[in-house]
């Protein structure tokens, strides 16, 4: 690594410079070739059988969600917001572990809640999640969802790494944090370009509860849902 | 006219030293696995945030929206390419400083090609030729070298930052060729850069306004997490994802901002 810092010395004379430049160019090209080769080998290895059944089940959940989103996007605006909402709701209810998500987001406040408050908040959060998906994925611009890889985390959790490609735009990386609950794979967080929705909401909701109280948080989330409904 | 540039550099230098002092006073919070840090300067940060939001709402955003309305997309693309290219020397230097030698050479060629064949950077031909732009800066270099993140800072006019990131203003200004041109050229170009940058962020801020219940906290968390993502070149350690599930959710200090009693 330290050899990198003596570069200016290598480039001291004109001739040396040219030779050095050629050398580094060649090595750069070589390393790209190497990269492509290793990608190809990697692709071959990945497409070969030893993909575990659990991985496949988790990937299938993510791809089902992506399929629904693309279908909604392609069918909009003929398929209006209430219809998109209705189609997404059962999936999100089933395939997002909403009680766990809410428990993590509300973090230390969770234990202070009554059973009734918990049930109410989980329902509210489900509505917010469905509304967000129904509203945000509302037009199609040749977006394509690609599953790249699966990484194992602690306690059997998996990270399913995907990307949204859209024409010339920079790809958006979308990672799904998943776990197996009662024999079925469920999503517990979505990480978009490195931003973990769970941590983000935990910090945000915590601030609101701390500064303004729980009732204010509930009211503001209801307003968000109403806004999504309005803007369709 | 020429007297303008030292003055700008001095002003920036002064700002940096003030921030440095502030950093010295603040306790250095440790980063947990989620890249989440306490926000010891929250009170002054919120003042700066409100100031920026007011300025944005009444001046910068309306101008950026008008700019988007009246400027064809390819022209805006060219403007973005130009500013990305002219600030790219800072990316190259920091790629070197982080020991990514191949990428730094590729980055140098990228700068060379875009500046010449790409007509002064207006066309990003290197991306088309398979050398996409890197994302490096001196703040990331300091992180790679093992410096702590320090407190989160929201700086008037400049926006979200961390203490560790502030020296980047020095390297990015010194390595920007525009720093060395006369004010008559510099000021209109800087204004164009600000408006164009803001225009490119219109979608992001719309999503933030749609989604955030507390935009200040939303901005801070999104910024800190995305910094962590870029520091690790898009592959942050996965332990961060696990840490959030640890504990019984009633323990003290699992996250700074939530500790209230």
XYZ file of C-alpha atoms in Angstrom:
493
model
C 0.000 0.000 0.000
C 2.801 2.429 0.854
C 4.304 2.061 -2.583
C 1.365 4.092 -3.869
C 2.656 7.153 -2.104
C 5.961 7.223 -3.974
C 4.246 7.617 -7.308
C 5.467 11.206 -8.004
C 9.065 9.932 -7.815
C 8.325 7.320 -10.440
C 7.022 9.971 -12.750
C 10.086 12.256 -12.469
C 11.407 12.184 -16.041
C 9.520 12.309 -19.306
C 10.652 8.904 -20.541
C 10.056 7.254 -17.198
C 6.671 8.865 -17.117
C 5.670 7.391 -20.442
C 6.960 3.949 -19.563
C 5.340 4.069 -16.164
C 2.057 5.278 -17.625
C 2.100 2.423 -20.154
C 2.859 -0.036 -17.416
C 0.001 1.169 -15.265
C -2.359 1.343 -18.191
C -1.547 -2.254 -19.041
C -2.010 -3.322 -15.462
C -5.314 -1.443 -15.298
C -6.548 -3.110 -18.459
C -5.299 -6.442 -17.155
C -7.129 -5.980 -13.924
C -10.319 -5.113 -15.790
C -9.939 -8.231 -17.872
C -9.366 -10.109 -14.647
C -12.441 -8.542 -13.185
C -14.589 -9.511 -16.143
C -13.213 -13.038 -16.039
C -13.877 -13.383 -12.344
C -17.392 -11.986 -12.831
C -18.041 -14.610 -15.491
C -16.681 -17.360 -13.267
C -18.676 -15.915 -10.407
C -21.832 -15.942 -12.513
C -21.204 -19.554 -13.456
C -20.667 -20.520 -9.834
C -23.758 -18.627 -8.751
C -25.942 -20.219 -11.387
C -24.662 -23.678 -10.398
C -26.850 -25.731 -7.995
C -25.491 -25.070 -4.481
C -27.937 -22.242 -3.794
C -29.675 -23.137 -0.573
C -33.393 -23.659 -0.476
C -33.788 -21.037 2.254
C -32.022 -18.469 0.073
C -34.312 -19.279 -2.796
C -37.398 -18.947 -0.614
C -36.234 -15.528 0.610
C -35.334 -14.365 -2.895
C -38.745 -15.528 -4.115
C -40.469 -13.223 -1.598
C -38.447 -10.207 -2.749
C -39.029 -11.037 -6.399
C -42.741 -11.434 -5.809
C -42.808 -7.911 -4.338
C -40.788 -6.564 -7.278
C -43.131 -8.316 -9.693
C -46.130 -6.680 -8.047
C -44.491 -3.265 -8.128
C -43.555 -3.525 -11.811
C -47.068 -4.753 -12.586
C -48.547 -1.779 -10.694
C -46.208 0.643 -12.441
C -46.980 -0.712 -15.882
C -50.723 -0.729 -15.253
C -50.852 2.816 -13.871
C -52.585 5.181 -14.446
C -55.391 2.855 -15.565
C -54.945 1.095 -12.239
C -55.592 3.868 -9.755
C -54.222 4.331 -6.245
C -56.997 2.473 -4.335
C -56.602 -0.489 -6.677
C -52.799 -0.542 -6.327
C -53.270 -0.279 -2.564
C -55.747 -3.173 -2.510
C -53.381 -5.406 -4.489
C -50.366 -4.693 -2.265
C -52.059 -4.885 1.128
C -52.296 -8.674 1.578
C -48.683 -9.150 0.476
C -47.337 -6.547 2.891
C -49.463 -7.914 5.713
C -48.080 -11.393 5.070
C -44.539 -10.833 3.921
C -43.388 -7.953 6.108
C -42.901 -8.886 9.768
C -44.788 -5.781 10.873
C -44.907 -6.567 14.622
C -41.111 -6.978 14.722
C -40.513 -3.907 12.527
C -42.674 -1.745 14.783
C -41.052 -3.170 17.902
C -37.580 -2.256 16.630
C -38.651 1.170 15.412
C -40.343 2.109 18.672
C -37.398 0.571 20.466
C -37.468 1.450 24.165
C -40.930 3.008 23.968
C -42.410 -0.333 22.943
C -42.350 -1.710 26.497
C -44.311 1.254 27.781
C -47.178 0.717 25.337
C -50.414 -1.045 26.219
C -51.448 -4.050 24.154
C -54.137 -1.916 22.543
C -51.655 0.815 21.550
C -49.362 -1.810 20.046
C -52.082 -3.365 17.916
C -53.224 0.077 16.824
C -49.721 1.205 15.892
C -48.968 -1.970 13.926
C -52.158 -1.417 11.888
C -51.217 2.233 11.330
C -47.708 1.294 10.235
C -49.052 -1.319 7.827
C -51.290 1.315 6.244
C -48.345 3.684 5.929
C -46.173 1.011 4.290
C -48.852 -0.007 1.789
C -49.656 3.649 1.033
C -45.967 4.424 0.425
C -45.562 1.554 -2.054
C -48.890 2.276 -3.769
C -48.054 5.943 -4.179
C -44.364 5.837 -5.039
C -44.463 3.070 -7.645
C -47.082 4.753 -9.785
C -45.527 5.111 -13.230
C -43.307 3.005 -15.439
C -40.091 4.256 -17.012
C -38.441 0.996 -18.079
C -37.370 0.174 -14.554
C -35.954 -3.270 -14.055
C -35.376 -5.084 -10.755
C -32.361 -7.373 -10.573
C -31.426 -9.756 -7.768
C -27.642 -9.763 -7.330
C -26.725 -11.889 -4.322
C -27.692 -13.222 -0.912
C -25.565 -12.696 2.207
C -25.912 -14.560 5.465
C -26.254 -12.515 8.639
C -26.455 -13.594 12.272
C -29.265 -15.731 13.691
C -30.336 -17.049 10.312
C -31.146 -13.628 8.914
C -30.439 -13.012 5.238
C -29.637 -9.938 3.205
C -31.052 -10.147 -0.322
C -29.202 -7.633 -2.494
C -31.012 -6.202 -5.486
C -30.884 -3.190 -7.802
C -33.316 -1.056 -9.719
C -32.050 -0.183 -13.175
C -33.719 2.627 -15.087
C -32.271 3.639 -18.445
C -29.281 5.938 -18.090
C -29.937 6.716 -14.451
C -27.535 5.459 -11.820
C -28.760 2.111 -10.468
C -30.387 2.255 -7.031
C -29.251 -0.505 -4.712
C -32.063 -2.065 -2.717
C -31.172 -4.579 -0.026
C -33.784 -6.578 1.865
C -33.184 -7.723 5.418
C -35.120 -10.946 5.947
C -35.791 -13.601 8.527
C -37.780 -16.801 8.801
C -40.810 -16.524 11.023
C -43.100 -19.535 11.573
C -41.695 -21.247 8.517
C -42.118 -18.325 6.145
C -39.632 -15.723 4.996
C -40.489 -12.149 5.862
C -38.960 -8.765 5.112
C -37.797 -6.816 8.166
C -36.137 -3.844 6.521
C -35.315 -2.287 3.192
C -31.961 -0.577 2.686
C -31.946 1.856 -0.255
C -28.476 3.049 -1.353
C -27.165 2.349 2.124
C -30.048 3.997 3.974
C -31.718 1.518 6.313
C -35.404 2.317 6.621
C -35.591 0.703 10.039
C -32.818 2.857 11.577
C -34.116 5.961 9.843
C -37.644 5.534 11.170
C -36.406 4.534 14.606
C -34.446 7.792 14.922
C -37.237 9.887 13.451
C -40.133 8.425 15.416
C -38.053 8.474 18.600
C -37.448 12.209 18.154
C -41.151 12.892 17.615
C -42.230 10.834 20.642
C -39.573 12.515 22.773
C -40.364 16.088 21.678
C -44.087 15.960 20.964
C -45.461 12.722 22.362
C -46.939 9.520 20.956
C -50.297 11.059 20.004
C -48.506 13.579 17.796
C -46.607 10.796 16.010
C -49.849 8.915 15.334
C -51.511 12.077 14.008
C -48.575 12.889 11.723
C -48.443 9.358 10.285
C -52.191 9.513 9.598
C -51.589 12.784 7.762
C -48.849 11.136 5.662
C -51.230 8.345 4.652
C -53.891 10.908 3.730
C -51.341 12.808 1.612
C -50.351 9.662 -0.291
C -54.029 8.983 -0.923
C -54.556 12.529 -2.183
C -51.562 12.614 -4.524
C -52.342 9.071 -5.689
C -11.161 41.221 -8.975
C -8.231 39.021 -8.116
C -8.428 39.992 -4.480
C -11.640 37.994 -4.228
C -10.080 34.563 -4.256
C -7.766 34.888 -1.258
C -10.665 36.389 0.618
C -12.843 33.368 -0.115
C -10.094 31.007 0.927
C -9.505 32.977 4.125
C -13.238 32.974 4.916
C -13.407 29.225 4.386
C -10.277 28.775 6.465
C -11.808 30.799 9.269
C -14.955 28.735 9.083
C -12.932 25.541 9.293
C -11.001 26.742 12.317
C -14.216 27.744 14.084
C -15.644 24.329 13.360
C -12.414 22.761 14.531
C -12.801 24.568 17.834
C -16.394 23.466 18.123
C -15.257 19.914 17.460
C -12.673 20.205 20.196
C -15.314 21.256 22.710
C -17.773 18.566 21.761
C -17.404 15.097 23.148
C -16.437 12.619 20.479
C -19.288 10.143 20.244
C -18.479 6.647 19.103
C -20.080 5.223 16.059
C -22.241 2.183 16.654
C -22.829 -0.570 14.155
C -25.613 1.271 12.403
C -23.464 4.272 11.697
C -25.792 6.157 14.014
C -24.246 8.706 16.303
C -25.650 10.877 18.981
C -26.059 14.468 17.930
C -24.401 16.548 20.686
C -24.740 19.755 18.654
C -28.424 19.222 17.914
C -29.526 22.648 19.193
C -27.187 24.774 17.020
C -27.584 22.260 14.194
C -31.353 22.722 14.205
C -30.909 26.514 14.073
C -28.654 26.145 11.026
C -31.090 23.639 9.495
C -34.025 26.048 9.877
C -31.929 28.850 8.386
C -31.065 26.743 5.333
C -34.634 25.524 4.904
C -35.944 29.098 4.965
C -33.349 30.242 2.443
C -34.103 27.204 0.298
C -37.859 27.625 0.404
C -37.841 31.317 -0.482
C -34.898 31.585 -2.840
C -32.844 28.578 -3.915
C -35.584 26.013 -4.595
C -37.818 28.400 -6.594
C -34.822 29.448 -8.717
C -33.828 25.787 -9.222
C -37.396 24.890 -10.238
C -37.502 27.744 -12.739
C -34.117 26.651 -14.083
C -35.477 23.117 -14.627
C -38.566 24.532 -16.372
C -36.664 26.712 -18.837
C -33.534 24.623 -19.476
C -33.619 21.574 -21.758
C -32.555 18.344 -20.084
C -29.417 17.797 -22.251
C -28.157 21.279 -21.300
C -28.627 20.551 -17.587
C -26.863 17.236 -18.094
C -23.934 19.100 -19.698
C -23.782 21.574 -16.815
C -23.794 18.708 -14.294
C -21.062 16.894 -16.246
C -18.957 20.066 -16.387
C -19.047 20.636 -12.619
C -18.547 16.945 -11.844
C -15.474 16.931 -14.063
C -13.907 20.154 -12.830
C -14.178 18.982 -9.217
C -12.837 15.522 -10.070
C -9.197 16.200 -9.110
C -10.285 15.952 -5.473
C -11.787 12.526 -6.188
C -8.563 11.386 -7.897
C -6.319 12.608 -5.069
C -8.445 10.876 -2.456
C -8.622 7.654 -4.451
C -4.807 7.672 -4.373
C -4.727 8.532 -0.675
C -6.951 5.555 0.075
C -4.512 3.276 -1.754
C -6.880 2.384 -4.606
C -4.208 2.720 -7.190
C -5.915 1.189 -10.235
C -9.044 3.195 -9.654
C -7.005 6.367 -9.243
C -5.259 5.789 -12.585
C -8.614 5.050 -14.212
C -9.959 8.226 -12.590
C -7.068 10.284 -13.944
C -7.711 8.980 -17.449
C -11.386 9.712 -16.937
C -10.562 13.333 -16.098
C -8.163 13.584 -19.040
C -10.632 12.155 -21.581
C -13.624 14.114 -20.365
C -11.615 17.359 -20.286
C -10.377 16.882 -23.873
C -12.622 14.622 -25.975
C -15.528 15.496 -23.706
C -15.135 19.186 -24.574
C -14.025 20.546 -21.232
C -16.157 18.071 -19.328
C -19.518 18.899 -20.932
C -19.800 15.312 -22.164
C -19.163 12.415 -19.840
C -17.694 10.142 -22.495
C -15.705 8.138 -19.936
C -18.870 6.714 -18.382
C -19.977 5.600 -21.842
C -16.563 4.016 -22.299
C -16.966 2.052 -19.101
C -15.142 4.245 -16.552
C -17.890 5.573 -14.300
C -17.296 8.393 -11.825
C -15.922 7.448 -8.419
C -17.215 8.847 -5.180
C -14.317 9.837 -2.936
C -13.450 12.858 -0.837
C -11.071 13.770 1.971
C -13.661 12.964 4.639
C -13.811 9.394 3.314
C -10.016 9.255 3.225
C -9.829 10.282 6.881
C -12.377 7.566 7.683
C -10.304 4.967 5.835
C -7.245 6.181 7.771
C -9.092 5.459 11.004
C -10.200 8.882 12.205
C -13.423 9.000 14.239
C -16.464 10.521 12.647
C -16.896 13.164 15.345
C -20.120 15.033 15.891
C -22.749 15.562 13.247
C -22.670 19.151 11.995
C -25.290 21.017 10.066
C -23.485 23.998 8.567
C -25.307 27.133 7.381
C -25.355 27.236 3.539
C -23.312 24.014 3.255
C -25.713 21.543 4.866
C -25.113 18.180 6.567
C -21.559 17.257 7.561
C -19.499 15.591 10.226
C -16.465 17.036 11.974
C -14.306 14.498 10.134
C -15.641 15.725 6.814
C -14.883 19.434 7.202
C -11.219 19.344 6.044
C -12.599 18.203 2.701
C -13.675 21.785 2.056
C -9.981 22.710 2.039
C -8.912 19.978 -0.399
C -11.913 20.376 -2.683
C -11.454 24.142 -2.900
C -7.689 23.964 -3.435
C -8.072 21.260 -6.096
C -10.864 23.029 -7.953
C -9.377 24.899 -10.919
C -12.206 27.432 -10.643
C -10.712 28.652 -7.360
C -7.897 30.187 -9.366
C -9.950 32.118 -11.920
C -11.052 35.714 -11.449
C -14.213 36.639 -9.623
C -15.907 37.810 -12.818
C -15.947 34.179 -13.963
C -16.004 32.511 -10.575
C -19.167 34.057 -9.161
C -21.551 33.335 -12.037
C -20.141 29.808 -12.262
C -20.541 29.233 -8.543
C -24.128 30.472 -8.731
C -24.768 28.151 -11.685
C -23.257 25.262 -9.744
C -25.455 25.914 -6.701
C -28.643 26.176 -8.778
C -27.797 23.138 -10.883
C -26.880 21.069 -7.809
C -30.128 22.063 -6.140
C -32.046 21.200 -9.309
C -30.516 17.705 -9.279
C -31.733 17.258 -5.701
C -35.356 18.280 -6.323
C -36.550 14.669 -6.506
C -34.684 13.708 -3.344
C -36.088 16.575 -1.319
C -39.582 15.889 -2.646
C -39.325 12.320 -1.397
C -37.962 13.563 1.916
C -40.848 16.011 2.311
C -43.292 13.236 1.459
C -41.805 10.654 3.788
C -40.290 12.499 6.726
C -42.175 13.209 9.923
C -39.145 14.973 11.340
C -37.145 16.285 8.365
C -34.162 17.316 10.522
C -33.705 13.793 11.937
C -34.503 12.226 8.575
C -31.776 14.305 6.893
C -29.241 13.498 9.617
C -29.847 9.745 9.608
C -29.969 9.506 5.818
C -26.778 11.570 5.527
C -24.809 9.591 8.138
C -25.893 6.241 6.734
C -25.119 7.248 3.188
C -21.681 8.536 4.260
C -20.997 5.157 5.824
C -22.135 3.485 2.606
C -19.756 5.590 0.481
C -16.848 5.190 2.917
C -17.201 1.442 2.371
C -17.637 1.879 -1.389
C -21.200 0.599 -1.333
C -20.471 -2.457 0.834
C -20.810 -1.409 4.474
C -20.131 -4.160 7.031
C -23.247 -6.280 7.444
C -22.849 -6.370 11.257
C -24.633 -3.016 11.297
C -27.794 -4.731 10.130
C -27.688 -7.191 13.002
C -26.935 -4.746 15.798
C -30.309 -3.075 15.513
C -32.015 -6.304 16.646
C -29.826 -6.836 19.679
C -30.911 -5.923 23.196
C -34.329 -5.974 24.766
C -35.233 -2.518 23.447
C -35.445 -1.159 26.960
C -31.713 -0.966 27.629
C -30.146 2.445 28.106
C -28.012 3.816 25.365
C -28.933 1.505 22.509
C -29.215 4.666 20.506
C -28.209 8.111 21.642
C -31.162 10.060 20.345
C -33.653 7.800 22.061
C -32.227 8.063 25.556
C -34.463 10.523 27.338
C -34.905 9.919 31.030
